[in-house]
Structures are given as structure tokens and as C-alpha cells.
Tab-separated table of C-alpha atoms in Angstrom:
chain	number	residue	atom	x	y	z
A	1	UNK	CA	96.127	128.210	112.687
A	2	UNK	CA	99.840	128.126	112.616
A	3	UNK	CA	100.309	129.684	116.057
A	4	UNK	CA	98.156	126.483	117.028
A	5	UNK	CA	99.841	124.055	115.293
A	6	UNK	CA	103.154	124.762	117.231
A	7	UNK	CA	101.311	124.064	120.776
A	8	UNK	CA	102.543	120.860	122.003
A	9	UNK	CA	101.412	119.396	125.393
A	10	UNK	CA	105.297	120.465	126.831
A	11	UNK	CA	105.060	123.919	126.082
A	12	UNK	CA	101.802	125.069	125.764
A	13	UNK	CA	100.681	126.263	129.248
A	14	UNK	CA	98.395	129.175	130.954
A	15	UNK	CA	95.625	130.116	129.430
A	16	UNK	CA	96.825	129.607	125.790
A	17	UNK	CA	97.100	125.774	126.352
A	18	UNK	CA	93.419	125.741	128.053
A	19	UNK	CA	91.750	127.472	125.083
A	20	UNK	CA	93.815	124.812	122.715
A	21	UNK	CA	92.763	121.887	125.058
A	22	UNK	CA	89.088	122.658	125.385
A	23	UNK	CA	88.976	123.198	121.166
A	24	UNK	CA	90.660	120.192	120.769
A	25	UNK	CA	88.180	117.868	123.134
A	26	UNK	CA	85.347	119.873	121.666
A	27	UNK	CA	86.337	118.653	118.455
A	28	UNK	CA	86.643	115.254	119.468
A	29	UNK	CA	83.273	114.992	121.287
A	30	UNK	CA	81.590	116.671	117.874
A	31	UNK	CA	82.671	113.992	115.991
A	32	UNK	CA	81.995	110.915	118.080
A	33	UNK	CA	79.427	111.767	120.973
A	34	UNK	CA	76.319	112.488	118.875
A	35	UNK	CA	76.455	109.606	116.746
A	36	UNK	CA	77.534	107.248	119.594
A	37	UNK	CA	74.667	108.585	121.272
A	38	UNK	CA	72.440	107.879	118.156
A	39	UNK	CA	73.541	104.386	118.010
A	40	UNK	CA	72.951	103.936	121.847
A	41	UNK	CA	69.345	104.987	121.243
A	42	UNK	CA	68.858	102.323	118.744
A	43	UNK	CA	70.540	99.831	121.115
A	44	UNK	CA	68.507	100.875	124.071
A	45	UNK	CA	65.041	100.989	121.997
A	46	UNK	CA	65.499	97.428	120.653
A	47	UNK	CA	66.355	96.067	123.947
A	48	UNK	CA	63.395	97.847	125.600
A	49	UNK	CA	60.712	97.894	123.087
A	50	UNK	CA	59.142	94.711	124.410
A	51	UNK	CA	57.951	97.050	127.144
A	52	UNK	CA	55.512	98.793	124.838
A	53	UNK	CA	55.180	95.129	122.688
A	54	UNK	CA	53.890	93.563	126.113
A	55	UNK	CA	50.888	95.517	126.569
A	56	UNK	CA	49.254	93.609	123.149
A	57	UNK	CA	51.893	90.764	123.108
A	58	UNK	CA	51.265	88.810	126.076
A	59	UNK	CA	47.455	88.283	125.138
A	60	UNK	CA	47.980	87.520	121.640
A	61	UNK	CA	50.181	84.700	122.704
A	62	UNK	CA	48.979	83.977	125.907
A	63	UNK	CA	51.925	84.243	127.881
A	64	UNK	CA	52.038	84.862	131.430
A	65	UNK	CA	53.352	88.089	133.478
A	66	UNK	CA	56.555	85.097	134.845
A	67	UNK	CA	57.065	84.253	131.410
A	68	UNK	CA	57.133	87.693	130.067
A	69	UNK	CA	59.801	88.605	133.307
A	70	UNK	CA	61.864	85.704	132.569
A	71	UNK	CA	62.395	86.158	128.849
A	72	UNK	CA	62.946	90.224	129.142
A	73	UNK	CA	65.404	89.210	131.496
A	74	UNK	CA	67.230	86.203	129.715
A	75	UNK	CA	68.832	88.977	127.668
A	76	UNK	CA	71.443	89.661	130.653
A	77	UNK	CA	72.432	86.449	130.564
A	78	UNK	CA	73.589	86.088	126.971
A	79	UNK	CA	75.053	89.613	127.307
A	80	UNK	CA	76.911	88.655	130.835
A	81	UNK	CA	78.420	85.310	129.367
A	82	UNK	CA	80.029	87.489	126.394
A	83	UNK	CA	80.635	90.926	127.874
A	84	UNK	CA	84.503	90.285	128.991
A	85	UNK	CA	85.678	88.295	125.459
A	86	UNK	CA	83.291	90.782	123.466
A	87	UNK	CA	85.363	93.913	125.119
A	88	UNK	CA	89.060	91.904	125.033
A	89	UNK	CA	88.445	91.159	121.182
A	90	UNK	CA	87.532	95.387	120.525
A	91	UNK	CA	90.738	96.085	122.214
A	92	UNK	CA	92.587	93.921	120.252
A	93	UNK	CA	90.828	94.683	116.864
A	94	UNK	CA	89.431	98.070	117.155
A	95	UNK	CA	86.176	99.703	117.513
A	96	UNK	CA	85.200	100.285	114.090
A	97	UNK	CA	84.588	96.613	112.871
A	98	UNK	CA	83.526	95.251	116.408
A	99	UNK	CA	80.834	97.838	117.108
A	100	UNK	CA	79.673	97.346	113.594
A	101	UNK	CA	79.274	93.762	113.717
A	102	UNK	CA	77.420	94.000	117.107
A	103	UNK	CA	74.959	96.353	115.562
A	104	UNK	CA	74.230	93.983	112.198
A	105	UNK	CA	74.231	90.938	114.986
A	106	UNK	CA	71.516	92.674	117.032
A	107	UNK	CA	69.263	94.488	114.520
A	108	UNK	CA	68.855	91.105	112.886
A	109	UNK	CA	67.792	89.409	115.826
A	110	UNK	CA	65.753	92.113	117.105
A	111	UNK	CA	63.487	91.741	113.772
A	112	UNK	CA	63.123	88.064	114.619
A	113	UNK	CA	61.388	89.120	118.007
A	114	UNK	CA	58.149	89.876	115.745
A	115	UNK	CA	58.184	86.168	114.803
A	116	UNK	CA	58.084	84.376	118.060
A	117	UNK	CA	55.222	82.353	118.968
A	118	UNK	CA	55.616	80.220	121.880
A	119	UNK	CA	57.787	80.949	125.257
A	120	UNK	CA	60.620	79.055	124.303
A	121	UNK	CA	60.956	80.942	121.241
A	122	UNK	CA	60.818	84.095	123.179
A	123	UNK	CA	63.410	82.819	125.554
A	124	UNK	CA	65.906	81.925	122.730
A	125	UNK	CA	65.605	85.009	121.110
A	126	UNK	CA	66.012	87.518	123.674
A	127	UNK	CA	69.082	85.267	125.249
A	128	UNK	CA	70.714	85.498	121.472
A	129	UNK	CA	69.825	89.234	121.169
A	130	UNK	CA	71.798	89.689	124.881
A	131	UNK	CA	74.597	87.363	123.199
A	132	UNK	CA	74.676	89.651	119.733
A	133	UNK	CA	74.653	92.951	121.656
A	134	UNK	CA	77.351	92.106	124.217
A	135	UNK	CA	80.177	94.652	124.282
A	136	UNK	CA	78.279	97.560	122.533
A	137	UNK	CA	78.253	99.798	125.843
A	138	UNK	CA	80.989	98.536	127.539
A	139	UNK	CA	83.001	98.549	124.017
A	140	UNK	CA	82.113	102.196	123.886
A	141	UNK	CA	82.901	103.262	127.456
A	142	UNK	CA	86.269	101.868	126.447
A	143	UNK	CA	86.761	103.527	123.708
A	144	UNK	CA	86.127	106.806	125.206
A	145	UNK	CA	88.810	106.177	127.609
A	146	UNK	CA	91.020	106.439	124.591
A	147	UNK	CA	89.920	109.567	123.794
A	148	UNK	CA	89.524	111.644	126.784
A	149	UNK	CA	91.116	111.617	130.235
A	150	UNK	CA	89.327	110.781	133.049
A	151	UNK	CA	88.834	114.529	134.017
A	152	UNK	CA	86.643	114.979	131.320
A	153	UNK	CA	84.833	111.721	130.764
A	154	UNK	CA	81.839	112.142	133.105
A	155	UNK	CA	80.336	114.958	130.925
A	156	UNK	CA	81.421	112.946	127.914
A	157	UNK	CA	79.909	109.606	129.112
A	158	UNK	CA	76.520	111.327	130.431
A	159	UNK	CA	76.011	112.548	127.037
A	160	UNK	CA	76.225	109.432	125.392
A	161	UNK	CA	74.229	107.764	127.913
A	162	UNK	CA	71.692	110.576	127.474
A	163	UNK	CA	70.830	107.904	124.804
A	164	UNK	CA	68.618	105.673	127.419
A	165	UNK	CA	66.315	108.704	128.147
A	166	UNK	CA	66.401	109.890	124.598
A	167	UNK	CA	65.425	106.606	123.306
A	168	UNK	CA	62.344	106.435	126.076
A	169	UNK	CA	61.318	109.862	124.947
A	170	UNK	CA	61.478	108.917	120.709
A	171	UNK	CA	60.898	105.562	121.747
A	172	UNK	CA	57.577	105.280	123.834
A	173	UNK	CA	55.510	107.917	121.622
A	174	UNK	CA	56.764	105.905	118.239
A	175	UNK	CA	56.072	102.510	119.889
A	176	UNK	CA	53.022	103.287	121.261
A	177	UNK	CA	51.949	104.854	117.381
A	178	UNK	CA	53.049	101.799	115.705
A	179	UNK	CA	51.602	99.815	118.231
A	180	UNK	CA	47.982	101.716	117.548
A	181	UNK	CA	48.762	102.259	113.689
A	182	UNK	CA	49.959	99.209	112.214
A	183	UNK	CA	47.800	96.732	113.960
A	184	UNK	CA	46.657	94.211	111.186
A	185	UNK	CA	48.700	95.956	108.776
A	186	UNK	CA	49.723	92.906	106.508
A	187	UNK	CA	47.739	90.652	108.331
A	188	UNK	CA	50.311	91.163	111.398
A	189	UNK	CA	49.838	92.612	114.565
A	190	UNK	CA	50.959	95.773	115.991
A	191	UNK	CA	53.463	94.786	118.457
A	192	UNK	CA	55.186	92.476	115.321
A	193	UNK	CA	55.713	95.961	113.692
A	194	UNK	CA	57.400	97.458	116.838
A	195	UNK	CA	60.197	94.833	116.687
A	196	UNK	CA	60.554	94.926	112.723
A	197	UNK	CA	60.318	98.647	112.122
A	198	UNK	CA	62.220	99.979	115.255
A	199	UNK	CA	65.052	97.108	114.039
A	200	UNK	CA	65.717	98.835	110.482
A	201	UNK	CA	67.934	101.683	111.557
A	202	UNK	CA	70.780	99.220	112.804
A	203	UNK	CA	72.026	98.528	109.454
A	204	UNK	CA	72.742	102.041	107.961
A	205	UNK	CA	74.076	102.934	111.492
A	206	UNK	CA	76.565	100.059	111.269
A	207	UNK	CA	78.164	101.738	108.198
A	208	UNK	CA	78.065	104.921	109.747
A	209	UNK	CA	80.744	103.337	112.525
A	210	UNK	CA	82.991	102.151	109.769
A	211	UNK	CA	82.963	105.568	108.796
A	212	UNK	CA	83.299	107.779	111.415
A	213	UNK	CA	84.928	105.975	114.416
A	214	UNK	CA	88.890	106.056	114.430
A	215	UNK	CA	90.457	103.286	116.326
A	216	UNK	CA	93.479	104.930	117.498
A	217	UNK	CA	94.337	108.542	118.442
A	218	UNK	CA	97.532	108.662	115.966
A	219	UNK	CA	95.523	107.417	113.132
A	220	UNK	CA	93.035	110.446	113.376
A	221	UNK	CA	94.098	112.658	110.117
A	222	UNK	CA	91.245	114.771	110.920
A	223	UNK	CA	93.287	116.113	113.889
A	224	UNK	CA	96.395	118.040	113.319
A	225	UNK	CA	99.670	116.816	114.521
A	226	UNK	CA	99.430	119.384	118.070
A	227	UNK	CA	95.768	118.044	118.563
A	228	UNK	CA	96.964	114.442	118.189
A	229	UNK	CA	99.997	115.042	120.592
A	230	UNK	CA	97.775	116.596	123.306
A	231	UNK	CA	95.384	113.549	123.335
A	232	UNK	CA	98.017	111.147	123.438
A	233	UNK	CA	99.860	112.989	126.201
A	234	UNK	CA	96.831	113.177	128.726
A	235	UNK	CA	95.893	109.754	128.072
A	236	UNK	CA	99.550	108.586	129.003
A	237	UNK	CA	99.018	110.626	131.885
A	238	UNK	CA	96.025	109.495	132.924
A	239	UNK	CA	97.579	105.653	132.873
A	240	UNK	CA	100.682	106.680	134.815
A	241	UNK	CA	100.626	104.672	138.108
A	242	UNK	CA	97.556	102.530	137.074
A	243	UNK	CA	98.287	98.858	137.920
A	244	UNK	CA	97.738	96.091	134.610
A	245	UNK	CA	96.415	93.075	136.379
A	246	UNK	CA	95.512	89.661	134.666
A	247	UNK	CA	91.669	88.693	134.677
A	248	UNK	CA	92.089	86.358	137.950
A	249	UNK	CA	93.219	89.247	140.044
A	250	UNK	CA	90.894	91.825	138.491
A	251	UNK	CA	87.789	89.442	140.050
A	252	UNK	CA	89.559	89.611	143.173
A	253	UNK	CA	90.181	93.219	143.714
A	254	UNK	CA	87.977	94.713	146.319
A	255	UNK	CA	87.251	97.948	144.665
A	256	UNK	CA	85.904	96.130	141.444
A	257	UNK	CA	83.773	93.805	143.932
A	258	UNK	CA	82.218	96.901	145.561
A	259	UNK	CA	81.576	98.505	142.297
A	260	UNK	CA	79.545	95.646	140.875
A	261	UNK	CA	77.591	95.383	144.281
A	262	UNK	CA	76.694	99.162	144.087
A	263	UNK	CA	75.764	98.755	140.442
A	264	UNK	CA	73.752	95.768	140.792
A	265	UNK	CA	70.838	97.415	142.264
A	266	UNK	CA	71.049	100.554	140.203
A	267	UNK	CA	70.434	97.907	137.131
A	268	UNK	CA	67.806	96.250	138.705
A	269	UNK	CA	66.215	99.856	138.849
A	270	UNK	CA	67.099	101.088	135.432
A	271	UNK	CA	65.561	97.828	133.908
A	272	UNK	CA	62.620	98.054	135.831
A	273	UNK	CA	61.862	101.141	134.029
A	274	UNK	CA	62.887	99.908	130.874
A	275	UNK	CA	60.324	97.278	130.920
A	276	UNK	CA	57.661	98.039	133.022
A	277	UNK	CA	57.489	101.750	132.807
A	278	UNK	CA	54.637	101.240	130.040
A	279	UNK	CA	52.794	99.044	132.510
A	280	UNK	CA	52.826	101.093	135.378
A	281	UNK	CA	51.507	104.022	133.464
A	282	UNK	CA	48.721	102.137	132.367
A	283	UNK	CA	48.023	100.409	135.706
A	284	UNK	CA	47.938	104.217	136.981
A	285	UNK	CA	44.822	105.084	134.063
A	286	UNK	CA	46.518	105.763	130.662
A	287	UNK	CA	44.252	104.138	127.785
A	288	UNK	CA	45.842	103.146	124.456
A	289	UNK	CA	49.418	102.771	123.649
A	290	UNK	CA	49.827	105.948	121.837
A	291	UNK	CA	48.832	107.698	125.143
A	292	UNK	CA	51.128	104.915	127.169
A	293	UNK	CA	53.840	105.913	124.902
A	294	UNK	CA	53.374	109.782	124.987
A	295	UNK	CA	53.155	109.497	128.966
A	296	UNK	CA	56.687	107.158	129.092
A	297	UNK	CA	58.605	109.804	127.654
A	298	UNK	CA	58.171	112.308	130.040
A	299	UNK	CA	60.324	110.784	133.102
A	300	UNK	CA	62.854	110.070	130.009
A	301	UNK	CA	62.877	113.819	129.055
A	302	UNK	CA	63.791	114.851	132.764
A	303	UNK	CA	66.299	111.823	133.325
A	304	UNK	CA	67.784	113.289	130.200
A	305	UNK	CA	68.430	116.872	131.381
A	306	UNK	CA	69.384	115.309	135.354
A	307	UNK	CA	71.609	112.959	133.527
A	308	UNK	CA	73.982	115.522	131.935
A	309	UNK	CA	73.585	118.495	134.822
A	310	UNK	CA	74.991	115.932	137.102
A	311	UNK	CA	77.720	114.629	134.809
A	312	UNK	CA	78.846	117.968	134.658
A	313	UNK	CA	78.504	118.784	138.043
A	314	UNK	CA	80.847	115.594	139.015
A	315	UNK	CA	83.280	116.504	136.752
A	316	UNK	CA	83.346	120.375	138.026
A	317	UNK	CA	83.360	119.438	141.330
A	318	UNK	CA	85.924	116.593	140.950
A	319	UNK	CA	83.430	114.475	143.325
A	320	UNK	CA	82.119	111.026	143.098
A	321	UNK	CA	80.731	109.825	146.073
A	322	UNK	CA	78.128	112.023	146.995
A	323	UNK	CA	77.030	112.282	143.712
A	324	UNK	CA	76.575	108.604	143.560
A	325	UNK	CA	74.535	108.226	146.654
A	326	UNK	CA	72.770	111.401	146.136
A	327	UNK	CA	71.134	110.225	142.919
A	328	UNK	CA	70.664	106.808	144.028
A	329	UNK	CA	68.539	108.105	147.273
A	330	UNK	CA	66.342	110.422	144.721
A	331	UNK	CA	65.928	107.065	142.692
A	332	UNK	CA	65.012	105.452	145.417
A	333	UNK	CA	62.278	107.872	147.089
A	334	UNK	CA	60.763	108.306	143.413
A	335	UNK	CA	59.880	104.325	143.224
A	336	UNK	CA	58.452	104.656	146.688
A	337	UNK	CA	56.662	107.365	145.929
A	338	UNK	CA	55.022	105.551	142.348
A	339	UNK	CA	53.844	102.789	144.200
A	340	UNK	CA	51.760	105.426	146.856
A	341	UNK	CA	50.643	107.284	143.734
A	342	UNK	CA	49.803	104.671	141.652
A	343	UNK	CA	46.281	105.564	141.439
A	344	UNK	CA	46.624	108.980	140.407
A	345	UNK	CA	48.399	109.480	136.904
A	346	UNK	CA	49.588	112.510	137.237
A	347	UNK	CA	51.396	111.954	140.634
A	348	UNK	CA	52.395	108.702	138.817
A	349	UNK	CA	54.116	110.408	136.303
A	350	UNK	CA	55.967	112.427	138.796
A	351	UNK	CA	57.171	110.012	140.947
A	352	UNK	CA	58.361	108.208	137.985
A	353	UNK	CA	59.962	111.081	136.621
A	354	UNK	CA	61.787	111.615	139.948
A	355	UNK	CA	62.831	108.014	139.909
A	356	UNK	CA	64.154	107.950	136.027
A	357	UNK	CA	66.004	111.436	136.722
A	358	UNK	CA	67.731	109.630	139.733
A	359	UNK	CA	68.336	105.948	138.265
A	360	UNK	CA	69.460	106.748	134.649
A	361	UNK	CA	71.936	109.602	135.974
A	362	UNK	CA	73.997	106.686	137.794
A	363	UNK	CA	75.899	105.176	135.292
A	364	UNK	CA	78.027	107.923	133.850
A	365	UNK	CA	79.651	108.723	136.927
A	366	UNK	CA	79.842	105.209	138.125
A	367	UNK	CA	81.807	104.528	135.023
A	368	UNK	CA	84.615	107.198	135.852
A	369	UNK	CA	85.528	104.914	139.178
A	370	UNK	CA	87.494	102.116	137.485
A	371	UNK	CA	89.072	103.870	134.820
A	372	UNK	CA	90.282	106.232	137.384
A	373	UNK	CA	92.791	103.460	139.200
A	374	UNK	CA	93.030	101.228	135.817
A	375	UNK	CA	94.127	101.203	132.501
A	376	UNK	CA	94.863	99.560	129.059
A	377	UNK	CA	93.595	95.840	128.767
A	378	UNK	CA	93.148	96.092	132.699
A	379	UNK	CA	90.666	98.196	132.283
A	380	UNK	CA	89.014	96.954	129.230
A	381	UNK	CA	88.515	93.535	131.251
A	382	UNK	CA	87.425	94.888	134.441
A	383	UNK	CA	84.971	97.398	132.360
A	384	UNK	CA	83.630	93.938	130.769
A	385	UNK	CA	83.644	92.187	134.262
A	386	UNK	CA	81.392	95.150	135.931
A	387	UNK	CA	79.037	95.462	133.353
A	388	UNK	CA	78.311	91.946	132.608
A	389	UNK	CA	78.067	91.077	136.532
A	390	UNK	CA	75.759	93.993	137.485
A	391	UNK	CA	73.445	93.665	134.321
A	392	UNK	CA	72.508	90.554	136.027
A	393	UNK	CA	70.179	93.061	137.590
A	394	UNK	CA	68.409	93.414	134.355
A	395	UNK	CA	67.724	89.552	134.604
A	396	UNK	CA	66.519	89.500	138.159
A	397	UNK	CA	64.132	92.598	138.294
A	398	UNK	CA	61.849	91.777	135.298
A	399	UNK	CA	61.466	88.149	136.395
A	400	UNK	CA	61.109	89.187	140.313
A	401	UNK	CA	58.219	91.874	139.077
A	402	UNK	CA	56.552	89.389	136.719
A	403	UNK	CA	56.184	86.657	139.640
A	404	UNK	CA	55.223	89.170	141.883
A	405	UNK	CA	52.528	90.215	139.418
A	406	UNK	CA	51.577	86.589	138.993
A	407	UNK	CA	51.628	85.625	142.978
A	408	UNK	CA	50.088	88.507	144.392
A	409	UNK	CA	48.572	90.943	141.567
A	410	UNK	CA	50.455	93.900	142.705
A	411	UNK	CA	53.640	95.538	141.422
A	412	UNK	CA	54.235	96.920	144.501
A	413	UNK	CA	56.066	94.252	146.970
A	414	UNK	CA	59.150	94.224	143.783
A	415	UNK	CA	59.102	97.976	143.495
A	416	UNK	CA	59.823	98.320	147.634
A	417	UNK	CA	62.709	95.754	147.277
A	418	UNK	CA	64.399	97.342	144.266
A	419	UNK	CA	63.681	100.715	146.444
A	420	UNK	CA	65.320	99.527	149.361
A	421	UNK	CA	68.331	97.918	147.377
A	422	UNK	CA	69.126	101.662	145.968
A	423	UNK	CA	69.705	102.605	149.693
A	424	UNK	CA	72.489	100.061	149.603
A	425	UNK	CA	73.810	101.278	146.823
A	426	UNK	CA	73.948	104.725	148.001
A	427	UNK	CA	75.851	103.617	151.213
A	428	UNK	CA	78.551	101.500	149.315
A	429	UNK	CA	78.925	104.390	147.229
A	430	UNK	CA	79.682	106.836	150.276
A	431	UNK	CA	82.319	103.511	151.566
A	432	UNK	CA	84.890	104.226	148.619
A	433	UNK	CA	88.440	106.091	149.244
A	434	UNK	CA	87.626	109.827	147.826
A	435	UNK	CA	91.449	109.990	147.041
A	436	UNK	CA	91.160	106.903	144.648
A	437	UNK	CA	87.936	107.771	142.614
A	438	UNK	CA	87.536	111.705	142.855
A	439	UNK	CA	89.948	111.870	140.217
């Protein structure tokens, strides 16, 4: 311990410094990443549990598929409007207080979803849920830039974002079980209990945020002085040469525009899975909420493994473009295959698993791009801008699918459109300058 305390970024070198550096970032990761992943599991579950609730909710409330798609998508309109302001506030006041506030707000609104009875109420609550949750995901992405240099961030982001497949892995069976088991308990439908019971964990987790997160490296008393100096040095080195631009210049930056255009189709595909995976599995022959929920977990299980493996590979090779293009093409192929396998439950699950592996592995690598050439408040604003505008794909895809299902009584045309957009996303990924993004 005495020897470690004397190692600084200036004098540590070779194997000794590498060992010390690995131990330091492992300690930071163990403190933050599992907890943040758990928070994201609950966040994503509260966002997409409507996909399981939909199995009975639409019939009970006499909602059309288009009404469901519009309500599911309105979440992202509220999300978009408040994303950048939320991230800038967090950069100023700190992650602990702001993320805790976000979690309490979204938990309350997610529970209120149980009591909607008319389309306009559904629309309003979904919009407000997006407003409440705005800032959590990009806030965590920004928080990771304070603690991990870019060369280590894809892996950390991938583990955090494993909350998406873990939410599907846990949430599908859990929601299906609640849907079947709690039906008419206390005179309420099973889908109402889905919203109420899955909103409850947000309050204790918000308290955990206040106890576990640390806003600044210099305030981390759980690290040694040498460890704090190492992290501060690495982050400062990362920020060297990265311009700090006003918001007006950020939105005109061609690189940021390309990231948004590349990410928009990925978000369309991601929320196609989030909002319609249970429906696609039911259409393929699954029966009952519990069976649909259990089978919905399989694609997310495959995606969890793929996400971490792809993030680790991208970090190890310091390569982003081909990784991004490859997983988008994989996701596109899986979606197309799922259409042709739609009458065979086994083949449909395999195809959707391939799609999920590609689509869900996208974001951890994508988020290394803006932070590779921007830092500080500029990174905070750019992350908020990218996330808010790209996430409008989450509005487009459910509304598109709902309208097409009502009009043509088939999901296939919408799936083909979304799969085609992923091919365009792959081509955009390859257009980036490797010297800029492969850091």
C-alpha cells in the first residue's frame, strides 16, 4: 500500500503503472457500474413494460394499435424537449442530486400509468414520463466521462447499457407473471399491477444514488490520493485539444449531425424491440402473458452477451467504425429474417435474438464518438443533443408500426423499412474519419 501511494501519473511507468492503473479503474467500476446498471434496468423496464401490458390493456381500454403507437412514442417527444437542459443542469449541480430527482419523478409517473382510462390520458402521462426521465441516460453517459478516459469507456458503457437486455431478461418474465397472476387482484387488471409494482423500486434506488455516486474525482475519499491524481490526469489528457463550442456551433457540427443521422435508425429499431417484441412473439404462436414474457427474455439474454463482447472488442482494437457498421447490418438481417420466420415460433425467436444482438450492441460504441473529439460542457450539450434528437426514432417506430398494423393488418412493411434504415446507418458509420473516432 505504501508503494502504491507514491505512484503518480508523472513517475509511474511500465508494468507497475499499468497494474496500478488497472486496479484503480477496476475499483471505480465496481463502485459505480453495477449500481448504475441496476438503475438503468428499472428505467428501461418502466419505459417499455407497456409492451407486455399492451397484450391486455388495448382490449380493456378499447385503444387502437395507432393510439398505442402514438402514446408509446410520445414519451420521446417529452424526452427530446428536456434532454439538453437536463444534461446541462446535471453538469452544473452534480450527478447525485439530479439523477435522484429524475428517478423519483419517473417512478411516480410510471405508477400513474395504471390509472389511465382514455387515449388523451395515456398520451399525457407518456409525454410527462419522457419529461421526467429526460437526462438519466445521457446524464450517466456524461458522468462516465468524468471517471473513465475514452480508451476505457466503451467497455464501461457497454456494461452499464447491459441494463437494456437485463431489463428484457428480467422484465419480460416478471411482467408476464404479474399480468397473469395479479389479474383482478383488488379489482384491478393485471396490466395495471404491472405499472404499479414495477415502479416501486425507484424510490430506494434514488436514495442509493445519493449514497453511492460521487460528483467529482477530487471528492472521492474512497480512493487514495495517488488514484485520484491518476484519474484526474487521464481525464485531463483526454480533454486536451478538444474544442469547447457554444450550442449554436454544436448543432451545426457535421460530425454531430452524422452521429444523429446514424443513431436515429438504431433507436427506431431498439424501440421496435422494446414496444413490439412481445406482440411479435405472440403473433408467432406464443400463448399467455407468462409464456410471452419468458420467450421475450431470450433475445435480451443473447444481446447482453453480445453487447459486452462487442464493447470489449472495440476497446481492445481501438476501432469504432467497422464495429458499428457490422452490428447494424447484423440487426438489419435479424429483423428481415424475423418477418419470414413469423409463423414459426422457434425461428422467430432465433431471428429476433440475432436482431437484438446487433441493435442493442450499438449505443455503447456510438457514445465513444462524440466524447472522442469534445469535452467538458460541450460534451454535455452534445450528448444531450444527440440523445434527444436521435431518440425521436423511438417516437417514429411505434407510431409507424401501429398505423401499419391498423391499415394493413401486418407488421412486415414497417419491419422492412426499419431494417433498411439500419443499412443506411451502417454506411454512415463507415464515413467517419478513423483518425478522429478510433481513440
